[in-house]
Amino acid sequence: MSAFAVPRVFAPVVTPFDPALAVDTPRFIGFSRWLVEQGAGLALFGTNSEANSLSVAERRTLLDAVMDADIDGSHLLPGTGACALPDAVELTRHAVAAGCAGVLMLPPFYYKGVSDDGLFAYFAGVIQSVGSEDLRVLLYHIPQMTGVPISYALIERLIAAYPRTVIGIKDSSGDWENMAGMLERFPGFKVFPASEAWLGRALPLGAAGCISATANLQPGSIASLLAARTDEARAGWVDRVSLIRLAMQGQPMIPALKAVVGHYAEHAGWARVRAPLTTFGSRETGALLTQLNALGFSMPALGQAYA
Amino acid sequence: MSAFAVPRVFAPVVTPFDPALAVDTPRFIGFSRWLVEQGAGLALFGTNSEANSLSVAERRTLLDAVMDADIDGSHLLPGTGACALPDAVELTRHAVAAGCAGVLMLPPFYYKGVSDDGLFAYFAGVIQSVGSEDLRVLLYHIPQMTGVPISYALIERLIAAYPRTVIGIKDSSGDWENMAGMLERFPGFKVFPASEAWLGRALPLGAAGCISATANLQPGSIASLLAARTDEARAGWVDRVSLIRLAMQGQPMIPALKAVVGHYAEHAGWARVRAPLTTFGSRETGALLTQLNALGFSMPALGQAYA
């Protein structure tokens, strides 16, 4: 069965660093295991993973460590987009060799105002250079970071050229109309909104699940939402996950996510981020934890089993 | 004497590719030699060099080739900024080891809305990791590509913390007031506008020369402008270089630059670009060459001596 046959939640796994700001691989593996146990897939090397703050070599090494930890490839959806096509090819080839379910691919994001012809040539270049029948690409639309939107026209061309390979998209634009439009125009295309709060409206339209920052915090609840058998049960879960999502949305997302994970993992070092991000303050962390606590939030068993 | 003691022109050297879109190193070296002969320094790995479309390994290899070609380090100002701090450290360390006059450093450009604290930590992280007294950093302000502006407050903090290291900036914003403000606020700071058309106004205010896309096309004229001994002579050169600049400004700059270089270097392969850029059309190239020709433009001796 395809890894994307039924709606799934993927967490863009936050990346812990040691005091020298090197990747803390054991903690990353432990947290990844916890996410999988909770029912989430792993969108490692996403925006919330600080992937673009990691070198290509660091990302390769970390994916190798995940494989060595016997986390099954069917759970893995690493980010492999890069400004330089050779980097994207290297990362994508490595992900395919590791048996990943798919890759999440940013457009090249340095140049702005580029044409769909140029973006098509980039994605086609990666796909053809990798040259594998096993490759499954999800496009990554996050114009507020890249400045390079992925248009309907581009999606249409890519699907027409690579129907077995270009299978979906993560839409992080926060633009409901854009996402709903993709679901309508491209039946069968795996469209992932970037917020679990949208699932109540998006699943009936055919959304493929979600790939959400806050899936790092509430993977189990989102998995329960996706597994709900009745509209009423689903609506209950939507309400619940939306409150947590809302509490996080006002925060600097990545530093705040890491501070919360650090609290429940009982390791303050989790809060470290690489520049240009800055660490979430201890006062802010306390206030956020109080707020989350009041909403009944917890990260069950994280500290004991996976620290 | 410091490489930046008197106003200089640096060309963000355009990068030729072979039919497989690998870097065409011999042609890059030949063109670099021509630029130096014409009186320009080499801001290799700039925006116009498609540097962010090259992997770190490709940039290292190419800088090594430049050194092997006995082009003196005093001419070299490579771009070494990157989204990932480890990449910026590696590239900057390599540039210092190669004896480069300085490096031109982009801010990390994936995350948007980052704080000056985060950007300070990034630049400080590179400078401290490289840890060399020989390092000279020029900041690279190009918010229309990065979405990450470099503020006066950040410059002030960096100069205060690293007065011998952070010596200047390239301002590609196209915002005259921003550039004039830096010249006024930071006496002695090496401020490079990104257009030779501004030199008539900028040199009297203390500009350090220019680092300009079109320095690839008219390095000799810009060098003559900078060497002019009288206001009248300078004004004449400003008029002349500004016409060429203006003709190029309406074009997709990088593809158009490469098409023009290809014409004068008598090698059509020069026109190749990496995705997401797209090649300048042959009809457009013909029209542009006609326009440049009417302005008396040429690239003396490029074809014969350096092809």
JSON list of C-alpha atoms in Angstrom, two decimals, chain B residues 27 67 72 126 207 214 218 220 278:
[
{"chain": "B", "resi": 27, "resn": "ARG", "atom": "CA", "xyz": [36.41, 29.49, -19.47]},
{"chain": "B", "resi": 67, "resn": "MET", "atom": "CA", "xyz": [44.42, 30.11, -7.09]},
{"chain": "B", "resi": 72, "resn": "ASP", "atom": "CA", "xyz": [46.52, 36.98, -6.90]},
{"chain": "B", "resi": 126, "resn": "VAL", "atom": "CA", "xyz": [31.21, 32.68, 11.31]},
{"chain": "B", "resi": 207, "resn": "ALA", "atom": "CA", "xyz": [32.03, 55.17, -1.60]},
{"chain": "B", "resi": 214, "resn": "THR", "atom": "CA", "xyz": [27.64, 45.11, -15.38]},
{"chain": "B", "resi": 218, "resn": "GLN", "atom": "CA", "xyz": [32.61, 47.17, -18.80]},
{"chain": "B", "resi": 220, "resn": "GLY", "atom": "CA", "xyz": [37.82, 48.78, -18.04]},
{"chain": "B", "resi": 278, "resn": "THR", "atom": "CA", "xyz": [16.31, 30.50, -17.98]}
]
